[in-house]
Structures are given as structure tokens and as C-alpha cells.
GROMACS .gro file of N, CA and C in nm:
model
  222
    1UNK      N    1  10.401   9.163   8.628
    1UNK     CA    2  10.363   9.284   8.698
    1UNK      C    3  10.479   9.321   8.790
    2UNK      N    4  10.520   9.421   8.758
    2UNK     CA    5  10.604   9.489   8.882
    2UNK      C    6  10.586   9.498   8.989
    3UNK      N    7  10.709   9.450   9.106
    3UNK     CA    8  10.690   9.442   9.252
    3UNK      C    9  10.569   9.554   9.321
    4UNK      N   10  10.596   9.675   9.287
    4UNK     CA   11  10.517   9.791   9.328
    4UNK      C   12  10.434   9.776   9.311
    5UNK      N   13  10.328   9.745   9.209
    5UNK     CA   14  10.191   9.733   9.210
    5UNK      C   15  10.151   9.579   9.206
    6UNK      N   16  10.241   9.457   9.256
    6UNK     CA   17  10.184   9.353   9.352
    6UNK      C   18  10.184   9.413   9.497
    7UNK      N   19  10.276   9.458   9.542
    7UNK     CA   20  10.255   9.485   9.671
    7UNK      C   21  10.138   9.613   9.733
    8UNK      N   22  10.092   9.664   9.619
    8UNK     CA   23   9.979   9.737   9.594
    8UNK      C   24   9.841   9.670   9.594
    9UNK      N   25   9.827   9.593   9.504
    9UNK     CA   26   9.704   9.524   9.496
    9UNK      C   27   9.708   9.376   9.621
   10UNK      N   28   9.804   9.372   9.691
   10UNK     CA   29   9.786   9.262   9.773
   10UNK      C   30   9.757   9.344   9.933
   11UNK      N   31   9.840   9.427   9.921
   11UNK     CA   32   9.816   9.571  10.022
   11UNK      C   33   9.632   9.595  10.058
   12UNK      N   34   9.577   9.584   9.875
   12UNK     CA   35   9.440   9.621   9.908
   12UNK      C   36   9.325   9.523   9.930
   13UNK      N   37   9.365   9.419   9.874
   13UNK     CA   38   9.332   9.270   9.911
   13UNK      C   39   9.314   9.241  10.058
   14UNK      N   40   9.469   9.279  10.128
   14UNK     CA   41   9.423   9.261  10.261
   14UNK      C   42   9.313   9.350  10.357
   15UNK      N   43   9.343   9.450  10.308
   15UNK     CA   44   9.249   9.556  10.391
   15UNK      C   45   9.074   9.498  10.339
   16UNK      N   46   9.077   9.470  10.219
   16UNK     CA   47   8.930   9.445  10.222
   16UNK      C   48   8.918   9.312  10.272
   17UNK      N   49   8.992   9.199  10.295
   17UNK     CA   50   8.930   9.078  10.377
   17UNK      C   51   8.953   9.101  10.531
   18UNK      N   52   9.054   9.209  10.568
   18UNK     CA   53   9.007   9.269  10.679
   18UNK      C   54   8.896   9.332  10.711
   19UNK      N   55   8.875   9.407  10.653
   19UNK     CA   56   8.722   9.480  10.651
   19UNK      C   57   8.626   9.368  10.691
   20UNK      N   58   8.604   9.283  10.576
   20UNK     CA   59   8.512   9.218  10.580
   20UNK      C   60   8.511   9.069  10.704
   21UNK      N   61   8.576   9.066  10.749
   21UNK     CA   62   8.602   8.950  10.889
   21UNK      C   63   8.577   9.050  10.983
   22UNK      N   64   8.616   9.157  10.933
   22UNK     CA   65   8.626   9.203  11.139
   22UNK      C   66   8.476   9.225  11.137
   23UNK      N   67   8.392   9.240  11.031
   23UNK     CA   68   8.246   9.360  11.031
   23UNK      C   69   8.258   9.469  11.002
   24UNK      N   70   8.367   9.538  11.016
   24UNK     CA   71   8.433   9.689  10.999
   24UNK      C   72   8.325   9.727  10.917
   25UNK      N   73   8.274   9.680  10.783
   25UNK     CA   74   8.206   9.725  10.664
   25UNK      C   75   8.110   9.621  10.603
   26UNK      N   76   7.982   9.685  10.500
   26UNK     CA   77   7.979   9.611  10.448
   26UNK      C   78   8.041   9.537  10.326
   27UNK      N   79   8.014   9.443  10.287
   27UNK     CA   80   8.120   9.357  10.175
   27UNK      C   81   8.074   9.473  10.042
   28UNK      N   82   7.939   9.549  10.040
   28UNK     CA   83   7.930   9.594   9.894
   28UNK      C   84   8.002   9.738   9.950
   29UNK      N   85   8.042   9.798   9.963
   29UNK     CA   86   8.104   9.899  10.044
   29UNK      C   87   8.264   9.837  10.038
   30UNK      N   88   8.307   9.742  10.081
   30UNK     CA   89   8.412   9.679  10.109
   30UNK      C   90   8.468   9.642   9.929
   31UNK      N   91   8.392   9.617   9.851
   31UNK     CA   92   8.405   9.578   9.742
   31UNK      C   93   8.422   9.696   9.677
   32UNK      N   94   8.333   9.830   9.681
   32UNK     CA   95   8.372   9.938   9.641
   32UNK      C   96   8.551  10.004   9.666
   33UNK      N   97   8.576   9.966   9.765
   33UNK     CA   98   8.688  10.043   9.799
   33UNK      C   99   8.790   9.970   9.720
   34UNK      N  100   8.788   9.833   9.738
   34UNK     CA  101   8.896   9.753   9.671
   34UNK      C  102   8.874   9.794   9.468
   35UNK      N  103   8.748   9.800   9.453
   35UNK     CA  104   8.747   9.840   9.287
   35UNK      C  105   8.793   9.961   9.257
   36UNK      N  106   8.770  10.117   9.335
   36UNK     CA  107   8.866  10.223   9.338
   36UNK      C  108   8.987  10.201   9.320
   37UNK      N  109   9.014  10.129   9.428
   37UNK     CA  110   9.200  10.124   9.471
   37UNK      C  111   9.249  10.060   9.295
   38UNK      N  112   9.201   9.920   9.290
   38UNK     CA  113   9.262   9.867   9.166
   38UNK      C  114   9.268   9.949   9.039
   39UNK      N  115   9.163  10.063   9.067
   39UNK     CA  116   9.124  10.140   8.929
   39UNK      C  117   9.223  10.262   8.929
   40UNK      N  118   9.228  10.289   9.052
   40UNK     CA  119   9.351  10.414   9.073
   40UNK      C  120   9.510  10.341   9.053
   41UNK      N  121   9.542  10.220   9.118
   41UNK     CA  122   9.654  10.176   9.043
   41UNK      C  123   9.652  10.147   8.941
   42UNK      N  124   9.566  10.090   8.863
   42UNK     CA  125   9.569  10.097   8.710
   42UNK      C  126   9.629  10.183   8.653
   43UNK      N  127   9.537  10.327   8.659
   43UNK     CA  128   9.602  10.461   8.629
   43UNK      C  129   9.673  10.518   8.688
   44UNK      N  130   9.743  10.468   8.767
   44UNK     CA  131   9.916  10.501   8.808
   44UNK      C  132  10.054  10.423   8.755
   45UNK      N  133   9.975  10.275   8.671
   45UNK     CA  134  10.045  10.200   8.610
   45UNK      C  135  10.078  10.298   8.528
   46UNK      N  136   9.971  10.334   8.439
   46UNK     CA  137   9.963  10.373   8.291
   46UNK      C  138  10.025  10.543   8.277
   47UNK      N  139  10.064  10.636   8.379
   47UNK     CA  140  10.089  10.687   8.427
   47UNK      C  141  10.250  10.661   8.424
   48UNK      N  142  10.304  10.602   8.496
   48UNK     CA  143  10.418  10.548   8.507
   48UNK      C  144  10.505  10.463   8.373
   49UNK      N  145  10.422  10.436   8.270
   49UNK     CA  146  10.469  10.345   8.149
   49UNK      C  147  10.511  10.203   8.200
   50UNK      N  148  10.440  10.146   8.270
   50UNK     CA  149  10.421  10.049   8.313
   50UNK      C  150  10.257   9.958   8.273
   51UNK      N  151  10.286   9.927   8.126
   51UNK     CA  152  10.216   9.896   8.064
   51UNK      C  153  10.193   9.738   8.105
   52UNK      N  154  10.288   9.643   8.115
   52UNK     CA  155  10.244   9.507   8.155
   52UNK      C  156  10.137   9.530   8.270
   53UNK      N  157  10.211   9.624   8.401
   53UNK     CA  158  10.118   9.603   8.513
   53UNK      C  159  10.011   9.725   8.499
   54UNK      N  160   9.993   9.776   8.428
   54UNK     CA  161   9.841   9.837   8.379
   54UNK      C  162   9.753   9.746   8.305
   55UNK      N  163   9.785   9.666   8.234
   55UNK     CA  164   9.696   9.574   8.152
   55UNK      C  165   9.655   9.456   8.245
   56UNK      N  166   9.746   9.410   8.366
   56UNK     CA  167   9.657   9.318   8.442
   56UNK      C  168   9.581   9.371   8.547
   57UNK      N  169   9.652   9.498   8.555
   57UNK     CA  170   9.517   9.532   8.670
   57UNK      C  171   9.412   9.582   8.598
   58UNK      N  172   9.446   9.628   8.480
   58UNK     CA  173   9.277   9.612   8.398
   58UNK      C  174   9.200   9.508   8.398
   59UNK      N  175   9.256   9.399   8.353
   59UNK     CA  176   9.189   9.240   8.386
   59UNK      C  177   9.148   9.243   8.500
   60UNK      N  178   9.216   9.244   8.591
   60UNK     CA  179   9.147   9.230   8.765
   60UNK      C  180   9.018   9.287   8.776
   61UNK      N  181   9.037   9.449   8.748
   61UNK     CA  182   8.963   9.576   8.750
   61UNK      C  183   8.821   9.489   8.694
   62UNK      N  184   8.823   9.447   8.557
   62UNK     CA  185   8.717   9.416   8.503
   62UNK      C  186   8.642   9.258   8.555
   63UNK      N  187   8.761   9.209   8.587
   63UNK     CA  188   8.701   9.088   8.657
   63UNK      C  189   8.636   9.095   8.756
   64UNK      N  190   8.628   9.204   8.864
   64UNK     CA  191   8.599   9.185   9.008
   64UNK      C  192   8.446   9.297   8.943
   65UNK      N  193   8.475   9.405   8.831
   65UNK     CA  194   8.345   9.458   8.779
   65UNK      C  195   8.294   9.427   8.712
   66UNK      N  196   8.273   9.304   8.642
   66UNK     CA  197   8.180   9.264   8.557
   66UNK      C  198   8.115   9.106   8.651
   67UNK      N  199   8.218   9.028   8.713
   67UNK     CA  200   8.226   8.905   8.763
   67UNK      C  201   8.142   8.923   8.929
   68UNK      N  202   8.226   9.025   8.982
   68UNK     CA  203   8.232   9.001   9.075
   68UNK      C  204   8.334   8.931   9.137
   69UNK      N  205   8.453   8.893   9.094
   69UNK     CA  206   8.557   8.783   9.127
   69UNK      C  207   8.648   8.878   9.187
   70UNK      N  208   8.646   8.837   9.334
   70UNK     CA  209   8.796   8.878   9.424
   70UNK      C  210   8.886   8.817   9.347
   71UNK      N  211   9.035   8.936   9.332
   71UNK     CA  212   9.132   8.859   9.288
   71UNK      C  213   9.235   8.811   9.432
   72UNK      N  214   9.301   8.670   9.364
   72UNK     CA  215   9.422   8.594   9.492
   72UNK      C  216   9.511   8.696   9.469
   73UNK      N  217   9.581   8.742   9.604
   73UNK     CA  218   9.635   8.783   9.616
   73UNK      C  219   9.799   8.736   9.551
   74UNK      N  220   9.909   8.807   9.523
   74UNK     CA  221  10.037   8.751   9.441
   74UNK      C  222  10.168   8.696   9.487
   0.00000   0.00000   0.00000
């Protein structure tokens, strides 16, 4: 995955375990925002022809929406 969209998806990683420590939000609310974000970089990967890092943030995308699984940050 290209630097730009690690520092993207770790960017949004933090804001939602911020969210969720401070209280700021709730976690299903908090979880919403982080599944947007990954879904909008997705389609800025794919957008860009940045096909490796569109296909893992699809994985992520689907992992955190079908699973439920926060992804580690990179």
C-alpha cells in the first residue's frame, strides 16, 4: 500500500480510538465514521490507479463490515 493511503487509514484509526477514550462518541457512531473514511479512501485509491492500495482497503473495508474487526494501524 502506498505511503498516502497508510498515512490515511492510520490518520483515521487514530481519530476513532480518540473518539472512543475520550467519550467524544459513541463506538457505533465512532465505527461509522472510520467505515466511511476507509470506504472513501478506497474510492480515491481506485480513482487514482492505485490498485494494490484499493484492494487492501477493500479487505479492511469488508473486514471491519462484515467482522466488525478494527484494523492495526501500519
Amino acid at each position: 500500500m502506498s505511503t498516502l493511503f497508510i498515512e490515511a487509514l492510520n490518520a483515521l484509526l487514530q481519530r476513532y480510538h480518540f473518539a472512543i477514550t475520550a467519550g467524544a462518541t459513541r463506538e457505533e457512531s465512532a465505527r461509522h465514521t472510520l467505515l466511511t473514511g476507509i470506504e472513501h479512501a478506497r474510492l480515491l485509491a481506485y480513482s487514482c490507479e492505485d490498485i494494490d492500495s484499493a484492494i487492501e482497503l477493500q479487505r479492511k473495508y469488508e473486514l471491519l463490515r462484515d467482522d466488525g474487526a478494527i484494523p492495526q494501524p501500519i
